Tab-separated table of C-alpha atoms and ligand atoms in Angstrom:
chain	number	residue	atom	x	y	z
A	7	MET	CA	-22.149	14.816	-1.645
A	8	ALA	CA	-20.708	15.191	-5.199
A	9	LYS	CA	-17.895	12.747	-5.776
A	10	ILE	CA	-14.327	14.072	-6.009
A	11	PRO	CA	-12.986	13.494	-9.549
A	12	VAL	CA	-9.669	11.642	-9.508
A	13	GLY	CA	-6.969	10.678	-11.987
A	14	VAL	CA	-4.939	7.467	-12.006
A	15	LEU	CA	-1.371	7.737	-13.335
A	16	GLY	CA	-0.140	4.299	-14.462
A	17	ALA	CA	-3.781	3.273	-14.819
A	18	THR	CA	-2.965	0.434	-17.224
A	19	GLY	CA	-0.562	-1.461	-14.927
A	20	MET	CA	-1.185	-4.116	-12.269
A	21	VAL	CA	-1.752	-1.597	-9.527
A	22	GLY	CA	-3.495	0.963	-11.765
A	23	GLN	CA	-6.033	-1.672	-12.835
A	24	GLN	CA	-6.813	-2.432	-9.184
A	25	TYR	CA	-7.453	1.303	-8.629
A	26	ILE	CA	-9.932	1.268	-11.506
A	27	ALA	CA	-11.661	-1.823	-10.151
A	28	LEU	CA	-11.716	-0.723	-6.503
A	29	LEU	CA	-12.977	2.761	-7.309
A	30	ALA	CA	-15.870	1.524	-9.426
A	31	ASN	CA	-18.497	2.200	-6.799
A	32	HIS	CA	-16.564	4.365	-4.408
A	33	PRO	CA	-18.847	6.745	-2.476
A	34	TRP	CA	-16.353	9.672	-2.371
A	35	PHE	CA	-14.139	9.402	-5.485
A	36	GLU	CA	-14.805	8.875	-9.183
A	37	VAL	CA	-12.127	8.109	-11.799
A	38	ARG	CA	-12.471	10.620	-14.638
A	39	TYR	CA	-8.838	10.832	-15.861
A	40	VAL	CA	-6.440	7.986	-16.749
A	41	ALA	CA	-2.835	8.302	-17.856
A	42	ALA	CA	0.035	5.920	-18.610
A	43	SER	CA	3.058	5.701	-20.880
A	44	PRO	CA	3.233	7.236	-24.378
A	45	ARG	CA	2.690	3.628	-25.627
A	46	SER	CA	-0.877	3.704	-24.284
A	47	ALA	CA	-1.658	7.396	-24.819
A	48	GLY	CA	-4.341	8.063	-27.350
A	49	LYS	CA	-6.000	4.646	-26.941
A	50	THR	CA	-9.221	4.190	-25.051
A	51	TYR	CA	-8.727	2.537	-21.656
A	52	ARG	CA	-10.421	-0.560	-23.119
A	53	GLU	CA	-7.908	-0.724	-25.995
A	54	ALA	CA	-4.923	0.016	-23.751
A	55	THR	CA	-5.711	-2.830	-21.324
A	56	ALA	CA	-6.988	-5.375	-23.888
A	57	GLY	CA	-5.415	-8.753	-23.282
A	58	ARG	CA	-3.744	-7.692	-20.050
A	59	TRP	CA	-6.613	-6.929	-17.685
A	60	HIS	CA	-5.718	-8.692	-14.438
A	61	ALA	CA	-7.599	-6.793	-11.757
A	62	THR	CA	-9.364	-9.071	-9.323
A	63	ALA	CA	-10.898	-6.442	-7.024
A	64	GLY	CA	-14.631	-6.268	-7.374
A	65	GLY	CA	-15.096	-10.009	-7.631
A	66	ASP	CA	-16.139	-10.748	-11.182
A	67	GLY	CA	-12.843	-9.732	-12.746
A	68	SER	CA	-14.370	-7.032	-14.900
A	69	GLY	CA	-14.303	-4.017	-12.585
A	70	GLY	CA	-14.381	-0.324	-13.334
A	71	THR	CA	-17.330	2.017	-13.852
A	72	PRO	CA	-18.606	1.631	-17.422
A	73	SER	CA	-17.525	5.165	-18.322
A	74	VAL	CA	-13.868	4.428	-17.525
A	75	TRP	CA	-13.531	2.015	-20.456
A	76	ASP	CA	-14.101	4.764	-22.974
A	77	LEU	CA	-11.790	7.385	-21.416
A	78	VAL	CA	-8.848	8.191	-23.667
A	79	VAL	CA	-5.564	7.406	-21.928
A	80	GLN	CA	-3.273	10.433	-21.664
A	81	ASP	CA	0.514	10.563	-21.449
A	82	ALA	CA	1.325	10.759	-17.729
A	83	ASN	CA	4.472	12.731	-18.526
A	84	ASP	CA	2.346	15.623	-19.858
A	85	ILE	CA	1.065	17.438	-16.774
A	86	SER	CA	-0.706	20.045	-18.963
A	87	ARG	CA	-3.234	17.313	-19.851
A	88	ALA	CA	-4.070	16.757	-16.211
A	89	LEU	CA	-4.342	20.487	-15.675
A	90	ALA	CA	-6.810	20.718	-18.592
A	91	ALA	CA	-8.798	17.884	-16.971
A	92	ASN	CA	-8.621	19.782	-13.680
A	93	ARG	CA	-10.056	22.920	-15.317
A	94	ALA	CA	-12.823	20.762	-16.807
A	95	GLY	CA	-13.661	19.441	-13.304
A	96	ASP	CA	-12.336	15.957	-14.056
A	97	CYS	CA	-9.204	15.662	-11.917
A	98	ALA	CA	-8.844	17.119	-8.424
A	99	PHE	CA	-6.034	14.797	-7.270
A	100	VAL	CA	-4.088	11.810	-8.602
A	101	PHE	CA	-3.141	8.288	-7.539
A	102	SER	CA	0.342	7.476	-8.857
A	103	ALA	CA	0.934	3.855	-9.845
A	104	LEU	CA	3.760	4.568	-12.268
A	105	GLU	CA	6.626	2.205	-12.925
A	106	MET	CA	9.589	4.232	-14.324
A	107	GLY	CA	13.126	5.152	-13.196
A	108	GLN	CA	13.248	6.478	-9.608
A	109	ASP	CA	14.523	9.891	-10.634
A	110	GLU	CA	11.852	10.220	-13.339
A	111	ILE	CA	9.056	9.313	-10.923
A	112	ARG	CA	10.400	11.647	-8.232
A	113	ALA	CA	10.544	14.580	-10.663
A	114	LEU	CA	7.145	13.793	-12.226
A	115	GLU	CA	5.353	13.440	-8.900
A	116	GLU	CA	6.886	16.735	-7.757
A	117	GLY	CA	5.720	18.291	-10.994
A	118	TYR	CA	2.116	17.207	-10.335
A	119	ALA	CA	2.275	18.467	-6.724
A	120	ALA	CA	3.773	21.809	-7.860
A	121	ALA	CA	0.910	22.092	-10.366
A	122	GLY	CA	-1.547	21.853	-7.496
A	123	PHE	CA	-2.399	18.129	-7.402
A	124	PRO	CA	-2.364	16.082	-4.232
A	125	VAL	CA	-0.380	12.946	-5.255
A	126	ILE	CA	-1.133	9.682	-3.442
A	127	SER	CA	1.699	7.458	-4.590
A	128	ASN	CA	2.499	3.747	-4.632
A	129	ALA	CA	5.970	4.282	-6.029
A	130	SER	CA	9.049	4.018	-3.830
A	131	ALA	CA	10.751	7.165	-5.204
A	132	HIS	CA	9.598	9.455	-2.340
A	133	ARG	CA	9.383	6.958	0.502
A	134	TRP	CA	12.602	8.251	2.079
A	135	THR	CA	11.975	11.938	1.460
A	136	ALA	CA	11.945	13.248	5.012
A	137	ASP	CA	8.917	15.582	4.625
A	138	VAL	CA	6.776	13.025	2.702
A	139	PRO	CA	4.499	10.933	4.951
A	140	MET	CA	4.559	7.145	4.326
A	141	LEU	CA	1.159	6.148	5.567
A	142	ILE	CA	-0.600	3.011	6.776
A	143	ALA	CA	-3.901	4.560	7.838
A	144	GLU	CA	-4.255	2.272	10.875
A	145	VAL	CA	-0.744	2.850	12.091
A	146	ASN	CA	0.533	6.419	11.588
A	147	PRO	CA	-2.359	8.662	10.392
A	148	GLY	CA	-0.806	11.548	12.351
A	149	HIS	CA	2.143	11.670	9.955
A	150	ALA	CA	-0.301	13.232	7.473
A	151	ASP	CA	-0.028	16.450	9.413
A	152	ILE	CA	3.442	17.019	8.076
A	153	ILE	CA	1.792	18.071	4.789
A	154	PRO	CA	1.503	21.826	5.592
A	155	ALA	CA	5.278	21.865	6.359
A	156	GLN	CA	5.980	20.014	3.085
A	157	GLN	CA	3.874	22.525	1.145
A	158	LYS	CA	5.450	25.518	2.874
A	159	ALA	CA	9.036	24.272	2.337
A	160	ARG	CA	8.432	23.707	-1.358
A	161	GLY	CA	6.138	26.656	-2.087
A	162	TRP	CA	3.266	24.352	-3.038
A	163	ASP	CA	-0.262	25.593	-2.531
A	164	ARG	CA	-2.811	22.733	-2.725
A	165	GLY	CA	-0.461	20.042	-4.044
A	166	PHE	CA	1.525	17.621	-1.887
A	167	ILE	CA	2.931	14.076	-1.994
A	168	ALA	CA	1.956	11.262	0.329
A	169	VAL	CA	3.124	7.683	-0.223
A	170	LYS	CA	2.296	4.214	1.009
A	171	PRO	CA	4.972	1.653	1.914
A	172	ASN	CA	6.196	-1.371	0.040
A	173	CYS	CA	3.659	-4.185	-0.346
A	174	SER	CA	6.001	-6.676	1.381
A	175	ILE	CA	5.843	-4.968	4.796
A	176	GLN	CA	2.069	-4.858	4.979
A	177	SER	CA	1.765	-8.427	6.210
A	178	TYR	CA	3.711	-7.730	9.434
A	179	THR	CA	3.877	-3.996	10.133
A	180	THR	CA	0.271	-3.580	11.333
A	181	PRO	CA	0.514	-6.675	13.629
A	182	LEU	CA	3.816	-5.333	15.035
A	183	TYR	CA	2.308	-1.917	15.616
A	184	ALA	CA	-0.694	-3.434	17.446
A	185	LEU	CA	1.714	-5.085	19.870
A	186	ILE	CA	3.751	-1.865	20.339
A	187	LYS	CA	0.553	0.117	20.927
A	188	ALA	CA	-0.454	-2.390	23.571
A	189	GLY	CA	2.753	-1.517	25.445
A	190	TYR	CA	5.193	-4.232	24.325
A	191	GLU	CA	8.629	-3.174	23.147
A	192	ILE	CA	9.965	-5.225	20.210
A	193	ASN	CA	13.746	-5.509	19.928
A	194	ARG	CA	14.476	-7.780	16.996
A	195	ILE	CA	12.646	-9.385	14.091
A	196	ILE	CA	13.574	-11.920	11.458
A	197	VAL	CA	11.164	-12.070	8.536
A	198	SER	CA	11.127	-14.273	5.430
A	199	THR	CA	8.717	-13.115	2.736
A	200	LEU	CA	7.108	-15.276	0.039
A	201	GLN	CA	6.046	-12.685	-2.499
A	202	ALA	CA	3.540	-13.045	-5.292
A	203	VAL	CA	4.303	-12.566	-9.008
A	204	SER	CA	1.904	-9.622	-9.403
A	205	GLY	CA	4.198	-7.708	-7.056
A	206	ALA	CA	6.666	-7.484	-9.917
A	207	GLY	CA	4.242	-5.644	-12.205
A	208	TYR	CA	3.098	-6.811	-15.604
A	209	PRO	CA	4.304	-9.128	-17.172
A	210	GLY	CA	6.610	-9.941	-14.225
A	211	PRO	CA	9.308	-12.682	-14.224
A	212	ALA	CA	9.331	-15.068	-17.204
A	213	SER	CA	7.303	-18.205	-16.545
A	214	LEU	CA	10.335	-20.386	-17.277
A	215	ASP	CA	12.193	-18.649	-14.444
A	216	LEU	CA	9.357	-18.906	-11.964
A	217	LEU	CA	7.278	-22.092	-12.455
A	218	ASP	CA	8.510	-25.026	-10.370
A	219	ASN	CA	10.834	-22.599	-8.670
A	220	ILE	CA	11.521	-19.944	-5.998
A	221	ILE	CA	13.705	-16.943	-6.711
A	222	PRO	CA	15.539	-15.956	-3.507
A	223	TYR	CA	16.194	-12.371	-4.594
A	224	ILE	CA	14.016	-9.338	-5.318
A	225	GLY	CA	16.123	-6.278	-6.055
A	226	GLY	CA	15.884	-3.622	-3.311
A	227	GLU	CA	13.138	-5.468	-1.437
A	228	GLU	CA	15.082	-6.516	1.626
A	229	GLU	CA	16.318	-2.977	2.272
A	230	LYS	CA	12.729	-1.705	1.959
A	231	SER	CA	11.401	-4.445	4.220
A	232	GLU	CA	13.968	-3.613	6.898
A	233	ARG	CA	13.843	0.201	6.724
A	234	GLU	CA	10.318	1.253	5.856
A	235	PRO	CA	8.678	0.070	9.106
A	236	LEU	CA	11.078	2.342	10.985
A	237	LYS	CA	9.878	5.458	9.171
A	238	ILE	CA	6.253	4.447	9.761
A	239	LEU	CA	6.973	3.937	13.451
A	240	GLY	CA	8.904	7.211	13.567
A	241	ARG	CA	7.976	10.695	14.811
A	242	VAL	CA	7.306	14.026	13.169
A	243	ARG	CA	9.859	16.568	14.331
A	244	ASN	CA	10.666	20.012	12.872
A	245	GLY	CA	9.010	19.401	9.532
A	246	ALA	CA	10.624	15.953	9.008
A	247	ILE	CA	9.792	12.376	9.911
A	248	VAL	CA	12.538	10.957	12.099
A	249	PRO	CA	12.591	7.129	11.801
A	250	ALA	CA	12.346	4.991	14.921
A	251	GLU	CA	15.650	3.434	16.002
A	252	GLY	CA	14.180	-0.048	16.328
A	253	PRO	CA	13.192	-2.814	16.133
A	254	ALA	CA	16.149	-4.256	14.226
A	255	ILE	CA	14.761	-6.162	11.224
A	256	SER	CA	16.484	-8.841	9.155
A	257	ALA	CA	14.583	-9.731	5.972
A	258	HIS	CA	14.846	-12.498	3.384
A	259	CYS	CA	12.629	-11.749	0.360
A	260	ASN	CA	11.672	-14.496	-2.080
A	261	ARG	CA	9.585	-14.488	-5.246
A	262	VAL	CA	7.242	-17.511	-5.353
A	263	PRO	CA	4.831	-18.796	-8.044
A	264	VAL	CA	1.699	-17.332	-6.397
A	265	VAL	CA	-0.373	-14.838	-8.407
A	266	ASP	CA	-1.523	-12.490	-5.623
A	267	GLY	CA	-0.825	-12.297	-1.879
A	268	HIS	CA	2.431	-11.751	-0.028
A	269	THR	CA	3.170	-14.087	2.905
A	270	ALA	CA	5.632	-13.268	5.696
A	271	CYS	CA	7.037	-15.757	8.213
A	272	VAL	CA	8.065	-13.719	11.228
A	273	SER	CA	9.997	-14.388	14.459
A	274	LEU	CA	10.152	-11.576	16.965
A	275	GLU	CA	11.853	-10.803	20.233
A	276	PHE	CA	10.228	-8.576	22.834
A	277	GLY	CA	11.913	-6.362	25.390
A	278	SER	CA	11.721	-7.272	29.073
A	279	LYS	CA	7.914	-7.386	29.114
A	280	LYS	CA	6.754	-10.424	27.116
A	281	PRO	CA	3.160	-11.245	26.246
A	282	ASP	CA	2.057	-14.889	26.125
A	283	ILE	CA	0.490	-16.340	22.978
A	284	GLY	CA	-3.025	-15.780	24.306
A	285	GLU	CA	-2.309	-12.101	24.891
A	286	VAL	CA	-0.845	-11.681	21.388
A	287	ARG	CA	-3.870	-13.338	19.924
A	288	ARG	CA	-6.187	-11.075	21.953
A	289	ILE	CA	-4.335	-7.878	20.992
A	290	TRP	CA	-4.513	-8.719	17.265
A	291	THR	CA	-8.128	-9.849	17.407
A	292	GLU	CA	-9.258	-6.672	19.221
A	293	PHE	CA	-7.078	-4.216	17.264
A	294	ARG	CA	-9.047	-1.372	15.719
A	295	ALA	CA	-7.805	2.063	14.642
A	296	LEU	CA	-8.856	5.393	13.178
A	297	PRO	CA	-10.178	4.079	9.837
A	298	GLN	CA	-12.451	1.659	11.661
A	299	GLU	CA	-13.609	4.274	14.200
A	300	LEU	CA	-14.393	6.762	11.450
A	301	ARG	CA	-15.788	4.043	9.156
A	302	PHE	CA	-13.803	5.035	6.083
A	303	PRO	CA	-15.368	3.334	3.014
A	304	THR	CA	-12.328	1.188	2.215
A	305	ALA	CA	-11.404	0.352	5.795
A	306	PRO	CA	-11.637	-3.346	6.675
A	307	GLU	CA	-13.890	-4.095	9.612
A	308	ARG	CA	-11.022	-5.944	11.308
A	309	PRO	CA	-7.526	-4.794	10.178
A	310	ILE	CA	-6.045	-8.036	11.509
A	311	ILE	CA	-7.842	-11.362	11.201
A	312	VAL	CA	-6.463	-14.149	13.386
A	313	ARG	CA	-6.780	-17.603	11.832
A	314	ASP	CA	-6.837	-20.507	14.268
A	315	GLU	CA	-6.475	-23.383	11.741
A	316	GLU	CA	-3.057	-24.982	11.875
A	317	ASP	CA	-2.446	-24.428	8.146
A	318	ARG	CA	-3.652	-20.843	7.600
A	319	PRO	CA	-3.249	-18.146	6.339
A	320	GLN	CA	-2.818	-19.272	2.714
A	321	PRO	CA	-2.712	-16.886	-0.300
A	322	ARG	CA	-5.524	-18.490	-2.269
A	323	LYS	CA	-7.854	-18.778	0.714
A	324	ASP	CA	-7.087	-15.620	2.660
A	325	ARG	CA	-5.766	-12.843	0.361
A	326	ASP	CA	-9.282	-11.553	-0.336
A	327	ALA	CA	-10.263	-11.283	3.331
A	328	ASP	CA	-12.506	-8.253	3.818
A	329	ARG	CA	-12.202	-7.203	0.128
A	330	GLY	CA	-8.432	-7.737	0.228
A	331	MET	CA	-7.941	-5.055	2.896
A	332	ALA	CA	-7.419	-7.184	6.015
A	333	VAL	CA	-4.103	-8.716	7.083
A	334	SER	CA	-4.535	-12.381	8.028
A	335	VAL	CA	-2.249	-13.868	10.679
A	336	GLY	CA	-1.937	-17.381	11.958
A	337	ARG	CA	0.397	-20.046	13.307
A	338	ILE	CA	1.087	-17.870	16.361
A	339	ARG	CA	3.402	-19.978	18.506
A	340	PRO	CA	6.485	-19.798	20.694
A	341	CYS	CA	9.785	-19.299	18.919
A	342	ALA	CA	12.738	-21.463	19.998
A	343	VAL	CA	15.202	-18.622	19.339
A	344	PHE	CA	13.210	-15.386	19.865
A	345	ASP	CA	9.896	-15.095	21.740
A	346	ILE	CA	7.016	-15.713	19.303
A	347	ARG	CA	6.594	-16.476	15.611
A	348	PHE	CA	3.703	-16.181	13.226
A	349	VAL	CA	2.713	-16.122	9.582
A	350	GLY	CA	1.153	-12.906	8.104
A	351	LEU	CA	-0.530	-12.540	4.732
A	352	SER	CA	-1.922	-9.580	2.793
A	353	HIS	CA	-3.060	-8.902	-0.741
A	354	ASN	CA	-0.153	-7.073	-2.356
A	355	THR	CA	-2.006	-5.175	-5.104
A	356	ILE	CA	-5.019	-4.311	-2.836
A	357	ARG	CA	-4.006	-3.750	0.786
A	358	GLY	CA	-0.376	-3.443	-0.239
A	359	ALA	CA	-1.015	-1.042	-3.125
A	360	ALA	CA	-4.257	0.350	-4.595
A	361	GLY	CA	-6.548	-0.391	-1.628
A	362	GLY	CA	-3.994	1.039	0.766
A	363	GLY	CA	-3.640	4.152	-1.440
A	364	ILE	CA	-7.410	4.670	-1.540
A	365	LEU	CA	-7.632	4.296	2.264
A	366	ASN	CA	-4.866	6.935	2.575
A	367	ALA	CA	-6.833	9.224	0.269
A	368	GLU	CA	-9.868	8.748	2.469
A	369	LEU	CA	-7.776	9.718	5.500
A	370	LEU	CA	-6.382	12.763	3.705
A	371	THR	CA	-9.887	13.822	2.563
A	372	HIS	CA	-11.131	13.453	6.119
A	373	ARG	CA	-8.275	15.692	7.314
A	374	GLY	CA	-9.079	18.332	4.676
A	375	TYR	CA	-5.920	17.904	2.581
A	376	ILE	CA	-7.885	16.658	-0.453
A	377	ARG	CA	-10.768	18.930	-1.390
B	16	NAP	P1	3.247	-2.201	-14.003
B	16	NAP	O1	2.241	-3.267	-14.049
B	16	NAP	O2	4.532	-2.387	-14.723
B	16	NAP	O3	2.551	-0.825	-14.527
B	16	NAP	C1	3.309	0.342	-14.749
B	16	NAP	C2	2.471	1.519	-15.183
B	16	NAP	O4	3.372	2.632	-15.428
B	16	NAP	C3	1.713	1.284	-16.498
B	16	NAP	O5	0.518	2.003	-16.473
B	16	NAP	C4	2.673	1.882	-17.521
B	16	NAP	O6	1.996	2.320	-18.689
B	16	NAP	C5	3.199	3.071	-16.762
B	16	NAP	N1	4.477	3.527	-17.356
B	16	NAP	C6	5.564	2.749	-17.663
B	16	NAP	N2	6.521	3.517	-18.214
B	16	NAP	C7	6.053	4.785	-18.282
B	16	NAP	C8	6.550	6.021	-18.762
B	16	NAP	N3	7.755	6.098	-19.345
B	16	NAP	N4	5.796	7.132	-18.671
B	16	NAP	C9	4.543	7.064	-18.134
B	16	NAP	N5	3.993	5.919	-17.626
B	16	NAP	C10	4.753	4.781	-17.703
B	16	NAP	O7	3.655	-1.839	-12.507
B	16	NAP	P2	2.796	-2.037	-11.136
B	16	NAP	O8	3.090	-3.366	-10.559
B	16	NAP	O9	1.400	-1.662	-11.403
B	16	NAP	O10	3.476	-1.003	-10.151
B	16	NAP	C11	3.194	0.378	-10.255
B	16	NAP	C12	3.898	1.082	-9.090
B	16	NAP	O11	3.380	0.621	-7.837
B	16	NAP	C13	5.418	0.839	-9.068
B	16	NAP	O12	6.063	2.012	-8.664
B	16	NAP	C14	5.573	-0.255	-8.032
B	16	NAP	O13	6.833	-0.240	-7.437
B	16	NAP	C15	4.452	0.112	-7.029
B	16	NAP	N6	3.910	-1.011	-6.282
B	16	NAP	C16	3.523	-2.183	-6.870
B	16	NAP	C17	2.969	-3.171	-6.101
B	16	NAP	C18	2.517	-4.497	-6.682
B	16	NAP	O14	2.129	-5.393	-5.918
B	16	NAP	N7	2.522	-4.694	-8.012
B	16	NAP	C19	2.773	-3.009	-4.738
B	16	NAP	C20	3.149	-1.784	-4.159
B	16	NAP	C21	3.701	-0.801	-4.921
B	16	NAP	P3	1.883	1.385	-20.042
B	16	NAP	O15	0.874	0.328	-19.716
B	16	NAP	O16	1.426	2.316	-21.053
B	16	NAP	O17	3.242	0.803	-20.250
């Protein structure tokens, strides 16, 4: 099968670089178009990322197919460039890893979709747009089927927008979903996140603010952590995704001096039916979903890896589990206030960003929305 040519918007940033690294040997997709800000436009990708290449995906820290390094970076604001690449057979759809004002990203992503590009986005601008699916491929793949309604309502032909959620919720949403799928209602959750510096983009907080310190505030993050799981657990109704009414989530989000890997310390309260610790452990260990059944190239073999050691998961030891795509959970124990508590961990720029976006693109290709 010929590979589908893809563009990365925001290719020079923290998430964009992980896209380049993760797609280096992808069996379905090949990066043939890169775009970023006007500051990078006109430089080769090598020049534009010189001195700020931080991608870890792919192991050796180099990453990327050799041809990517000589691509000339285009201005992501100029959609006519992407259309020219499309006519040349170099860009059938785009990953969006842009960091700009919310209104600018919203308008730009809509511009790409109106021009005929499927847009698989990491940005938060469209996460609360009712007809835009916010996908975790293991949790709500069915939400993808709102795309025809989105296209019809907006008069778009091949183009559409699909987003992935905030990186902070990845460490607990899939474990929560596995419990709900197994028949356990969850009423209330308290989560404290310990979020890595790479989550803030490059260059992130100043070292003098962060080293030897914890910053107990990340703008907008607590609202996202509390609301986004509800959309993901919601239902498609009349061309819109109606968020679930619960569980109620209270989040504390903290920036910590860790490079990659978001940790979440979670306490949760079940409804009247309460699993014991052994049952929770079994549900998470056995959890598999559509990406595993269909063997999507980026799918982790086990979406949730249960660690039995008393001091795991840890960012340095566990963030790269299954190429950074698995969520690691541990310290599953009774909670003195709610029912159980645990620690979840996931790689924020892989599972929580580029890897999650690629898995969503695999799902959307499988469903025929990306051609
Ligand atoms: P980043 O490191 O700051 O990179 C931002 C990218 O956007 C760069 O390629 C930059 O190009 C480009 N850009 C900036 N201003 C632009 C403009 N005016 N016009 C066109 N392009 C522009 O940010 P990031 O951490 O990769 O995050 C990218 C997106 O993913 C954000 O929306 C973020 O919220 C989301 N996200 C991030 C994470 C994470 O863990 N970091 C996780 C989930 C989602 P230049 O290099 O040319 O400036």
